[in-house]
mmCIF file of C-alpha atoms and ligand atoms in Angstrom:
data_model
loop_
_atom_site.group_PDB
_atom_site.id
_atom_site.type_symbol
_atom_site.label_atom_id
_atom_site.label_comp_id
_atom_site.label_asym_id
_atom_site.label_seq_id
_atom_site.Cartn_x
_atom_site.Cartn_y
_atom_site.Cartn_z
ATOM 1 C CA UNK M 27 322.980 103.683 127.942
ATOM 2 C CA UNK M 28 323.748 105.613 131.188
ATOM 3 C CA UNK M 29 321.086 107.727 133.306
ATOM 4 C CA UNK M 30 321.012 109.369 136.788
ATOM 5 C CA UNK M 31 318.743 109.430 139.558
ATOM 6 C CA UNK M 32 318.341 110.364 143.235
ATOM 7 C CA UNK M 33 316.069 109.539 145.367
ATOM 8 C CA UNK M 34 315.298 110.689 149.252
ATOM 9 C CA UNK M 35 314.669 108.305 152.189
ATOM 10 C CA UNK M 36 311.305 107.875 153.320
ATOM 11 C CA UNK M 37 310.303 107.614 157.298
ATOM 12 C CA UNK M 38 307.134 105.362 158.227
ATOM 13 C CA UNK M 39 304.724 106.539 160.438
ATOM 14 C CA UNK M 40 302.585 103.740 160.350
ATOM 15 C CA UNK M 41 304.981 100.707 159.596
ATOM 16 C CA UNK M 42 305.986 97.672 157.626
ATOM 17 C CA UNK M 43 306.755 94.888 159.217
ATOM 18 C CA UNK M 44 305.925 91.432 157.928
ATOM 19 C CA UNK M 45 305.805 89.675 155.054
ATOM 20 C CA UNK M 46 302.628 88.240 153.327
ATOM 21 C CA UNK M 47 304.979 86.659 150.526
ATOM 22 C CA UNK M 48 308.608 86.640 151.197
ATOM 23 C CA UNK M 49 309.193 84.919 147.884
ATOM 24 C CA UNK M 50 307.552 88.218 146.393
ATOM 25 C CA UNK M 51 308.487 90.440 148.965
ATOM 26 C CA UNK M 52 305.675 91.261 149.262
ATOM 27 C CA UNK M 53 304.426 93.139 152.705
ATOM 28 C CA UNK M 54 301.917 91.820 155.227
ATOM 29 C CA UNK M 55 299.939 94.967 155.371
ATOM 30 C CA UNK M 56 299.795 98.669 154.493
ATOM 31 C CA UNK M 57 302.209 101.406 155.648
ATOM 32 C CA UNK M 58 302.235 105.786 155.314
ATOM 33 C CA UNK M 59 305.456 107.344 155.434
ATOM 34 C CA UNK M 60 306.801 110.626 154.704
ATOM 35 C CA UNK M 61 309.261 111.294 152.146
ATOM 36 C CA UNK M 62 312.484 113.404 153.157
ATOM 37 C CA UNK M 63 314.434 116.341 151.645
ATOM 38 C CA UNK M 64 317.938 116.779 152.368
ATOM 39 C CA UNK M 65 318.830 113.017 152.884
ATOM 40 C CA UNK M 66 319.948 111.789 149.281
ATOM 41 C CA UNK M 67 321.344 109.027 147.051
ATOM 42 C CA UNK M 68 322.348 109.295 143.730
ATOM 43 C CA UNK M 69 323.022 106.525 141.438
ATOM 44 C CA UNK M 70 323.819 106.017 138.053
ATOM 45 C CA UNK M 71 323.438 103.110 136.090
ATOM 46 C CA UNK M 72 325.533 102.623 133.125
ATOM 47 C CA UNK M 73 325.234 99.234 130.858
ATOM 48 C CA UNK M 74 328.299 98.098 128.683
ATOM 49 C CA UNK M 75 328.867 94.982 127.001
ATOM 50 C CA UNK M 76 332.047 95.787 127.605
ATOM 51 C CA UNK M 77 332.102 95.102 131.387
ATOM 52 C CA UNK M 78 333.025 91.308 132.259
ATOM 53 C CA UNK M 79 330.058 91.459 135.163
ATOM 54 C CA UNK M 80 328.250 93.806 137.390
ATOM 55 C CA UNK M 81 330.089 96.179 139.142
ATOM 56 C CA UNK M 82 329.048 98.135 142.398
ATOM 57 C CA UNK M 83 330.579 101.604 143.436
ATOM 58 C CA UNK M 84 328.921 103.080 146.861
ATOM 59 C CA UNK M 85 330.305 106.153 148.042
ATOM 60 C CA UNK M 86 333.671 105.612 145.331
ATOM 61 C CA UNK M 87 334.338 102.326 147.460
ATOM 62 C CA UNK M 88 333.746 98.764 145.420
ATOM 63 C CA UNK M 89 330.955 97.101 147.307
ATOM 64 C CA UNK M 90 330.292 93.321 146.430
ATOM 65 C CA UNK M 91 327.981 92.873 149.458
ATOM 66 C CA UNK M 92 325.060 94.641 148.280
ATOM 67 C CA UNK M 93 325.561 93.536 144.825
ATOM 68 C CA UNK M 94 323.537 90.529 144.494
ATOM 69 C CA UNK M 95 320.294 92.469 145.166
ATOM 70 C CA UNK M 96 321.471 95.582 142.797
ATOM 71 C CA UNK M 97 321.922 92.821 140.205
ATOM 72 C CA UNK M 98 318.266 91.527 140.975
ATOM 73 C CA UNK M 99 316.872 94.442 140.838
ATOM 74 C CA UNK M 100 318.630 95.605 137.526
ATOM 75 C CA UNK M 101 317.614 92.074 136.099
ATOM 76 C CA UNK M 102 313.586 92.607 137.184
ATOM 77 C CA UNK M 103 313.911 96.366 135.456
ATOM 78 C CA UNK M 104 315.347 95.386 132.090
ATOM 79 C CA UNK M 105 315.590 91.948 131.989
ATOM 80 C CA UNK M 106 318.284 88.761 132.667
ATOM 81 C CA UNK M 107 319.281 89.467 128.913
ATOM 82 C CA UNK M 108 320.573 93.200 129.660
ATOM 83 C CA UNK M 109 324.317 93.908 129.267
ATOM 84 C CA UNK M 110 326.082 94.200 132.305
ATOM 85 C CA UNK M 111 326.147 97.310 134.670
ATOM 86 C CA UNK M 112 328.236 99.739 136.051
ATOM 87 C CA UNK M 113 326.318 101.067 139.345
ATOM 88 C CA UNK M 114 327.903 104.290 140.902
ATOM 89 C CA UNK M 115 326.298 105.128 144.247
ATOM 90 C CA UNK M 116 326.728 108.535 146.707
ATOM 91 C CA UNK M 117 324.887 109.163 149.574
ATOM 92 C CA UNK M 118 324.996 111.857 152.412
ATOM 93 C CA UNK M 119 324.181 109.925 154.930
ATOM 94 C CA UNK M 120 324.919 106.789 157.302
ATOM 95 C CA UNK M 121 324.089 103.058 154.800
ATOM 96 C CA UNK M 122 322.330 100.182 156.924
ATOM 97 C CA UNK M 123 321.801 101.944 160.074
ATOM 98 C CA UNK M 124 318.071 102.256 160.566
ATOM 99 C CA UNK M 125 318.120 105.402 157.887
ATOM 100 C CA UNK M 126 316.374 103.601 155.122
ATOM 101 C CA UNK M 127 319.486 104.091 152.940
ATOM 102 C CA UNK M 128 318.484 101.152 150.732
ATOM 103 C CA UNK M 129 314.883 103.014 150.529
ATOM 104 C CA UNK M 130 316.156 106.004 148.467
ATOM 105 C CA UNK M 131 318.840 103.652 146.764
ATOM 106 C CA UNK M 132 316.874 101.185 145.310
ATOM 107 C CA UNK M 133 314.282 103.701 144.476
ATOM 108 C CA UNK M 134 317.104 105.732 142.263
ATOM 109 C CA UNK M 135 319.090 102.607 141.036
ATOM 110 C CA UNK M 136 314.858 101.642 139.124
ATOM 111 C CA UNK M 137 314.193 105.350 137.713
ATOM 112 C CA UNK M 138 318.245 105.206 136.675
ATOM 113 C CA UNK M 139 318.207 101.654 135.409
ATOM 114 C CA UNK M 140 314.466 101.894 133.351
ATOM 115 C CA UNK M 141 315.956 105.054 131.855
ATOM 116 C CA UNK M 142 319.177 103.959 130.984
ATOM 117 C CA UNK M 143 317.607 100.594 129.722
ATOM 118 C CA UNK M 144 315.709 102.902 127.250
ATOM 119 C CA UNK M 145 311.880 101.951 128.238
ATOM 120 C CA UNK M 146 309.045 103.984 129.342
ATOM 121 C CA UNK M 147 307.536 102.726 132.899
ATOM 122 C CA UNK M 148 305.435 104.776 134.973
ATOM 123 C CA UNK M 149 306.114 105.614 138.827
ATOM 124 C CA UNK M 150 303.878 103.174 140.437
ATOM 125 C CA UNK M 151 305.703 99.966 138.237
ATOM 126 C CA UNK M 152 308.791 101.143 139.248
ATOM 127 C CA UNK M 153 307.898 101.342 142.622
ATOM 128 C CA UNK M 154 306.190 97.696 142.123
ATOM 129 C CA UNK M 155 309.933 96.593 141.287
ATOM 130 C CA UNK M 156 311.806 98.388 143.819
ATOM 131 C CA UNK M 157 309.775 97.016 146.614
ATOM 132 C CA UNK M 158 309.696 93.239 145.287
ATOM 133 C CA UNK M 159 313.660 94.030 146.973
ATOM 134 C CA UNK M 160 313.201 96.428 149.186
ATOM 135 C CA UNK M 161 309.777 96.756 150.778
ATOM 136 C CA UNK M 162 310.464 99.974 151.668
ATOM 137 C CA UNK M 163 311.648 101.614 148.780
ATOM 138 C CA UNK M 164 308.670 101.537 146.771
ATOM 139 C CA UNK M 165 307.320 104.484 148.708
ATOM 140 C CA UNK M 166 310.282 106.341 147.966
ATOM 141 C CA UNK M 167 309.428 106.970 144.533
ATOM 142 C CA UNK M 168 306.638 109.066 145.683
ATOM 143 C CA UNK M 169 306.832 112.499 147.897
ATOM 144 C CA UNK M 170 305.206 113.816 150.306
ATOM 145 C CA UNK M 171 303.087 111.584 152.571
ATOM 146 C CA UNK M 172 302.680 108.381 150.924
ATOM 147 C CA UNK M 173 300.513 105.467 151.046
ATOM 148 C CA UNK M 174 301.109 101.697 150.495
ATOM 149 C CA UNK M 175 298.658 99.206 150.409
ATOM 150 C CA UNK M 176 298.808 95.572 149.286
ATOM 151 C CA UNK M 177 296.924 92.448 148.278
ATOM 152 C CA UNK M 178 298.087 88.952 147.668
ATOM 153 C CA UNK M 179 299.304 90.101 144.360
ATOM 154 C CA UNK M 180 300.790 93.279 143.893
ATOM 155 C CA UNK M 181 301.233 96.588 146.000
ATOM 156 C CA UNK M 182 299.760 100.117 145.715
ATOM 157 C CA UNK M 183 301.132 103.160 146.488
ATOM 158 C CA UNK M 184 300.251 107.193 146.138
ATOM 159 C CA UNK M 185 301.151 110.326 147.453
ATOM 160 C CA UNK M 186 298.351 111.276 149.717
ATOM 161 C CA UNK M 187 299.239 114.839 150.169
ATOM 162 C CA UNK M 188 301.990 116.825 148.637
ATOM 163 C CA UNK M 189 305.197 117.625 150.720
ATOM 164 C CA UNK M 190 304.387 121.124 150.633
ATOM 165 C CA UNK M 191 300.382 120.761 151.683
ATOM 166 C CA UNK M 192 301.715 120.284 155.477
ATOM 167 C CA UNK M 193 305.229 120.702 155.496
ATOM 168 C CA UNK M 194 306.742 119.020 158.748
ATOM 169 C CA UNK M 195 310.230 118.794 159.742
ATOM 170 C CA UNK M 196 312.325 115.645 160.874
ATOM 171 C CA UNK M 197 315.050 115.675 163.182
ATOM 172 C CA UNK M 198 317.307 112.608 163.433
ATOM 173 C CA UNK M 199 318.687 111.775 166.212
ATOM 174 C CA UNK M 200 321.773 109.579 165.112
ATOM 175 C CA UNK M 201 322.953 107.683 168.503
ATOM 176 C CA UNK M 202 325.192 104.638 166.516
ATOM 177 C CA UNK M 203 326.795 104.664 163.402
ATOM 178 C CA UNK M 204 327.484 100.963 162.700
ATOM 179 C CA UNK M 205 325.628 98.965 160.588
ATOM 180 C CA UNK M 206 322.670 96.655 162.195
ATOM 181 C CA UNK M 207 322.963 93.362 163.970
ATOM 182 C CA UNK M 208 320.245 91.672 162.126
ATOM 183 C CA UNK M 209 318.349 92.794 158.744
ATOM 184 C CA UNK M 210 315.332 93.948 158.550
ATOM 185 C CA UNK M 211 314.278 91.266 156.258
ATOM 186 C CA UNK M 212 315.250 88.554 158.652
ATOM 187 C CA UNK M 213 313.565 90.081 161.542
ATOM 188 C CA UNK M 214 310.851 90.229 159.915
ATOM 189 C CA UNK M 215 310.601 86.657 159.525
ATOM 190 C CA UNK M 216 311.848 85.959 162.697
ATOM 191 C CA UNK M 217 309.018 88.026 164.078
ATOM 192 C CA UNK M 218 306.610 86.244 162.044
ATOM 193 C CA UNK M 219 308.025 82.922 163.050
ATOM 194 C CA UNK M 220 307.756 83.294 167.224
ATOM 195 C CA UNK M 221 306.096 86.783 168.670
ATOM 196 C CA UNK M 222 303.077 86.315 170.245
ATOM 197 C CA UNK M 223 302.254 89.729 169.359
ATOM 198 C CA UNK M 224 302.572 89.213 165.340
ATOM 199 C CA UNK M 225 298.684 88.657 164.660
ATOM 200 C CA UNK M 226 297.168 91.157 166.525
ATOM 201 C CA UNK M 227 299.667 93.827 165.454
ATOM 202 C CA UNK M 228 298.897 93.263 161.948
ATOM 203 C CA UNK M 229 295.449 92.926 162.888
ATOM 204 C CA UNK M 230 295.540 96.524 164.180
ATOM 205 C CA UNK M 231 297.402 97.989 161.032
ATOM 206 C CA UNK M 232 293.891 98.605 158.565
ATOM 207 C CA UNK M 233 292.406 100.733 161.706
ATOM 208 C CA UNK M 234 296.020 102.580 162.338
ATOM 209 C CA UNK M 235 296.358 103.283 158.570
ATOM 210 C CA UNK M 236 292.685 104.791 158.800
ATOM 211 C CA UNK M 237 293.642 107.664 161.419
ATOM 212 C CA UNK M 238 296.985 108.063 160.224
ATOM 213 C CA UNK M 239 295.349 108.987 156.377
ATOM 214 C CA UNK M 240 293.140 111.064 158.309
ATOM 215 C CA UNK M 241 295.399 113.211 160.414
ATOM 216 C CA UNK M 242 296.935 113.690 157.103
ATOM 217 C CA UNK M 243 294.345 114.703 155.469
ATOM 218 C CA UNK M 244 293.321 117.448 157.968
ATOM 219 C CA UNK M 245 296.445 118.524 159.488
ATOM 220 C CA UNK M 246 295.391 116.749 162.556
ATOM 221 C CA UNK M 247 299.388 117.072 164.377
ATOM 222 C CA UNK M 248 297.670 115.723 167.832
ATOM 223 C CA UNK M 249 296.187 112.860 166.000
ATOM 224 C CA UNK M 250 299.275 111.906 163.951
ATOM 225 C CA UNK M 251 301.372 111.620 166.610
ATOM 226 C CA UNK M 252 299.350 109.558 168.730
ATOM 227 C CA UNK M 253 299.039 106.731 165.824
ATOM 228 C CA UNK M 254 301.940 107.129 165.324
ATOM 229 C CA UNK M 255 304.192 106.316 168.491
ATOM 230 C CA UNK M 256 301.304 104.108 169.440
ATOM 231 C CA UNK M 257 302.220 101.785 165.857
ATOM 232 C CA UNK M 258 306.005 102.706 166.086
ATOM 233 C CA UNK M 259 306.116 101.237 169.722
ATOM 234 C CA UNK M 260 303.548 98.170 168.606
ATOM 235 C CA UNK M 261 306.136 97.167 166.277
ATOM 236 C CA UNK M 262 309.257 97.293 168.689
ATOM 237 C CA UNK M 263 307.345 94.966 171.080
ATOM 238 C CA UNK M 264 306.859 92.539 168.207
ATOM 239 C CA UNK M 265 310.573 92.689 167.766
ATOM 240 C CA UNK M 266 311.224 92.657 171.191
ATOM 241 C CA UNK M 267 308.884 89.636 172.035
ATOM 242 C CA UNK M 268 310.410 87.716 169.279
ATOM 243 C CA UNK M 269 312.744 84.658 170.248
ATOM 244 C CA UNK M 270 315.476 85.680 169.891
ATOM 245 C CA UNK M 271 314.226 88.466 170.523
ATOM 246 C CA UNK M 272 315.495 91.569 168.033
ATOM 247 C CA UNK M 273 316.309 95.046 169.979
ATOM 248 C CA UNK M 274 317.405 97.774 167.420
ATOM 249 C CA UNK M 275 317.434 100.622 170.823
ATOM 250 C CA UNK M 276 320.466 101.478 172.776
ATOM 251 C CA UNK M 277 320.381 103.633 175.896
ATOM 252 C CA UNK M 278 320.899 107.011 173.837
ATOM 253 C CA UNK M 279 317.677 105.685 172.272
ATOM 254 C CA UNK M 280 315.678 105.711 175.112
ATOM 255 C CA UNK M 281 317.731 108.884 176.190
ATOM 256 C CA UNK M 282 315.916 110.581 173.050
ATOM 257 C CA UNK M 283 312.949 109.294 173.490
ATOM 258 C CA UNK M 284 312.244 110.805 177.032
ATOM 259 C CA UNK M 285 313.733 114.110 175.717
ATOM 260 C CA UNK M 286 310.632 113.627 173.237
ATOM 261 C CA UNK M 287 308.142 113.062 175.859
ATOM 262 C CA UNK M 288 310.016 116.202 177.912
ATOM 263 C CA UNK M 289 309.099 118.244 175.537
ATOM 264 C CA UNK M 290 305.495 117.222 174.960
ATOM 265 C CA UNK M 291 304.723 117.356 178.855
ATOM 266 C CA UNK M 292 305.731 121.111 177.651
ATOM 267 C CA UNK M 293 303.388 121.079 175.246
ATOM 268 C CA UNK M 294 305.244 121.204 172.156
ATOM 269 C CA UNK M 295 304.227 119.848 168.660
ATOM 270 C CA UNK M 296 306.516 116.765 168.420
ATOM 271 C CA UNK M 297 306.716 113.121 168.224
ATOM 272 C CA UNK M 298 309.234 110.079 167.622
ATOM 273 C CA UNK M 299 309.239 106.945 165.873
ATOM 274 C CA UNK M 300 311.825 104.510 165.244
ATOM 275 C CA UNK M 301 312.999 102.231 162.927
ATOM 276 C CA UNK M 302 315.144 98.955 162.503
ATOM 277 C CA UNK M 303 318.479 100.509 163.830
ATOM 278 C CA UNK M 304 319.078 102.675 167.030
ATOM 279 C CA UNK M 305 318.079 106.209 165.603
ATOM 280 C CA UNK M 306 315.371 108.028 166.923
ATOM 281 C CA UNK M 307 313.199 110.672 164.582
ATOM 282 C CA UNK M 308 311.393 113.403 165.573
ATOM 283 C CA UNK M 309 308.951 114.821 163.796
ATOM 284 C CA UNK M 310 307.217 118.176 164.880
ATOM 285 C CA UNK M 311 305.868 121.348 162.922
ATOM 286 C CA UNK M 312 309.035 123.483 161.225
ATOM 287 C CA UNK M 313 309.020 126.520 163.892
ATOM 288 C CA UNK M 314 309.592 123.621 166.589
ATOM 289 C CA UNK M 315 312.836 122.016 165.062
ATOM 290 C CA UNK M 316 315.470 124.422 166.461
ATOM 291 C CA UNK M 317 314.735 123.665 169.758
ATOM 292 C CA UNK M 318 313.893 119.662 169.278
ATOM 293 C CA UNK M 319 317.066 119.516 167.801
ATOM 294 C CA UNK M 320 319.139 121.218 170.790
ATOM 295 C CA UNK M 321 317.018 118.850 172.819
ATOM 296 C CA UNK M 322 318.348 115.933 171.177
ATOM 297 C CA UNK M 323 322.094 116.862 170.784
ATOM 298 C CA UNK M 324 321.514 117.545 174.761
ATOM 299 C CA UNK M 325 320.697 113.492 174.714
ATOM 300 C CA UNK M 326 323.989 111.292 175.744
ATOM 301 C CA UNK M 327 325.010 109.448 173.544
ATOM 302 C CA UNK M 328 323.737 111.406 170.525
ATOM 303 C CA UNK M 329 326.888 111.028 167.796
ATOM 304 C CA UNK M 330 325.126 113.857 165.250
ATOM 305 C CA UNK M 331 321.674 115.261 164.516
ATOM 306 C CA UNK M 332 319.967 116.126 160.854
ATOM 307 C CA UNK M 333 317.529 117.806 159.834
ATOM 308 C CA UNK M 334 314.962 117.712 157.108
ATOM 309 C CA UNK M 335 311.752 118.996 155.056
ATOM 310 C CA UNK M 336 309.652 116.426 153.691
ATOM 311 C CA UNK M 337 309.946 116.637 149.614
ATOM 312 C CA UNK M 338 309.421 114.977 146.189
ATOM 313 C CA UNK M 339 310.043 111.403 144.796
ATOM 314 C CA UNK M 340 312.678 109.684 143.193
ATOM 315 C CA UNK M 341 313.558 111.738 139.790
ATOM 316 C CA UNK M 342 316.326 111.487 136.958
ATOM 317 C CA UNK M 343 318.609 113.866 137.263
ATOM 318 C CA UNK M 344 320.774 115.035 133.912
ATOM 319 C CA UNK M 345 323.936 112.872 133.197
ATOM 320 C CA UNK M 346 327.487 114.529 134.696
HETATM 321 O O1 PMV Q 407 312.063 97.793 153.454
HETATM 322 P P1 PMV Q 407 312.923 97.226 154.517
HETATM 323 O O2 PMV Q 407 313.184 95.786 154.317
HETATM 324 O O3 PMV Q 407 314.174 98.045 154.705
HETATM 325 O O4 PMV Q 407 312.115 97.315 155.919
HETATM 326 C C1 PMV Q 407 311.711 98.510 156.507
HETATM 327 C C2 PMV Q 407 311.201 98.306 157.877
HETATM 328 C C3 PMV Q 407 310.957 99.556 158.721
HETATM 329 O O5 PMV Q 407 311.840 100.601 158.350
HETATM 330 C C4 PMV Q 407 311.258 99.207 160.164
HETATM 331 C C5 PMV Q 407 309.525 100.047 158.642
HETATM 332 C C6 PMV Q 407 309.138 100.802 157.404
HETATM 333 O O6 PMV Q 407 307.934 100.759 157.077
HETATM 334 O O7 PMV Q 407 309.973 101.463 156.770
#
């Protein structure tokens, strides 16, 4: 009745942001991301009769604030009727900070949970379930470069190319450590509700999914970076045209960010996108990384950099 799992943050090149069905959670249009490496979260999932409720470890710290959705989530894996669960999460990295932590952990807590729960389903109904709480997630169960794509029913999502067909590297730039000012969730609605901007950027999202699966597909580095900054910086102007308006930067952002443009003026492989939190990621070819990643310490403001491969999906790992 217990089973372990860990599961890697993804990055999105071309984004989500919207909702089509926020009952579903379901998202307003497609997205491509890259899976990471050296980012992780484990979690094990351990039911008992025994326990008097649900109980929520994260980092060996009780957590009751992100319980209601781990309990959601366990429910929608193995039913209302399960026994009640002990959830133990670690993680190497910064939760609710614009590092899709809850990506990689509700991507592990549904290979864990299904396992542990004794029953057989396949990646892409796990993913189904991870992203009906986490939009996000559901792309972590795949590695590599991923694609989602949705209708007004249900969600798709593949590995387009293996980690290891074009393997990039991702610096993060980490510039605040504190957790977010407003979800990602409820910015999306927000942004939804009152930017002008809303309908044409999701109008634009089919034709930015199209290059962005291209460039894949052929290596294209100049190409990939162009949709990609061009979609990342869409999606802040939603956010940022958005009453109130919703501004996830601070100045070491932008601090990054020209560092990034610095060293493309010197005509080096590399480009930044930018999620809902402060941190800035740059992504450039592996012989590049050293350098982008003295750039970025350079930055002020910068509190740490990482660095990672792109790698595989969400997998079980054996039981300590
Ligand atoms: O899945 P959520 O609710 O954490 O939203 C993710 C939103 C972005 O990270 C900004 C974009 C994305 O596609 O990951």
């Amino acid at each position: 009745m217990r089973a372990d799992a860990q599961a890697q943050p993804n990055i999105a090149l071309i984004k989500y942001w919207g909702k089509r069905d926020i009952e579903q959670n379901l998202p307003a249009a497609g997205s491509l991301s890259v899976t990471l490496d050296s980012l992780w979260t484990k979690m094990s999932v351990e039911f008992s009769d025994a326990l008097p409720g649900d109980e929520l470890v994260v980092n060996a710290a009780a957590n009751d604030e992100m319980l209601p959705r781990i309990s959601a989530c366990l429910d929608r894996v193995a039913g209302t009727d399960r026994p009640r669960a002990l959830i133990n999460s670690e993680g190497n990295f910064p939760i609710a900070a614009g590092l899709a932590s809850s990506a990689s952990a509700f991507a592990a807590l549904v290979v864990a949970a299904s396992k542990a729960a004794e029953q057989n389903s396949d990646t892409l109904s796990l993913a189904r379930i991870a992203g009906s709480i986490s939009g996000s997630s559901a792309r972590s169960l795949f590695g590599g470069f991923v694609e989602l794509q949705t209708n007004d029913t249900n969600i798709d999502v593949e590995t387009i190319a293996e980690a290891g067909v074009w393997p990039l590297t991702v610096v993060i730039a980490v510039t605040a450590e504190g957790a977010k000012p407003v979800s990602s969730g409820e910015a999306m609605i927000r942004s939804a509700a009152s930017s002008p901007f809303y309908s044409s950027w999701l109008e634009q999202q089919p034709a930015d999914l199209v290059s962005a699966r291209d460039a894949v597909l052929r290596t294209d580095f100049a190409q990939l970076a162009a949709v990609s900054e061009h979609n990342c910086l869409k999606m802040h102007s939603v956010m940022w045209a958005s009453r109130p308006p919703i501004v996830y930067w601070n100045s070491a952002t932008l601090s990054c960010m020209e560092a990034v443009r610095h060293l493309q003026d010197e005509g080096h492989a590399v480009f930044f996108t930018i999620d809902a939190g402060p941190q800035l990621k740059a992504i450039c070819l592996p012989d590049e990384a050293d350098l982008v990643r003295s750039a970025l310490d350079a930055c002020a403001g910068v509190v740490r950099t990482m660095v990672s491969g792109l790698g595989a999906g969400a997998r079980l790992l054996d039981s300590k």
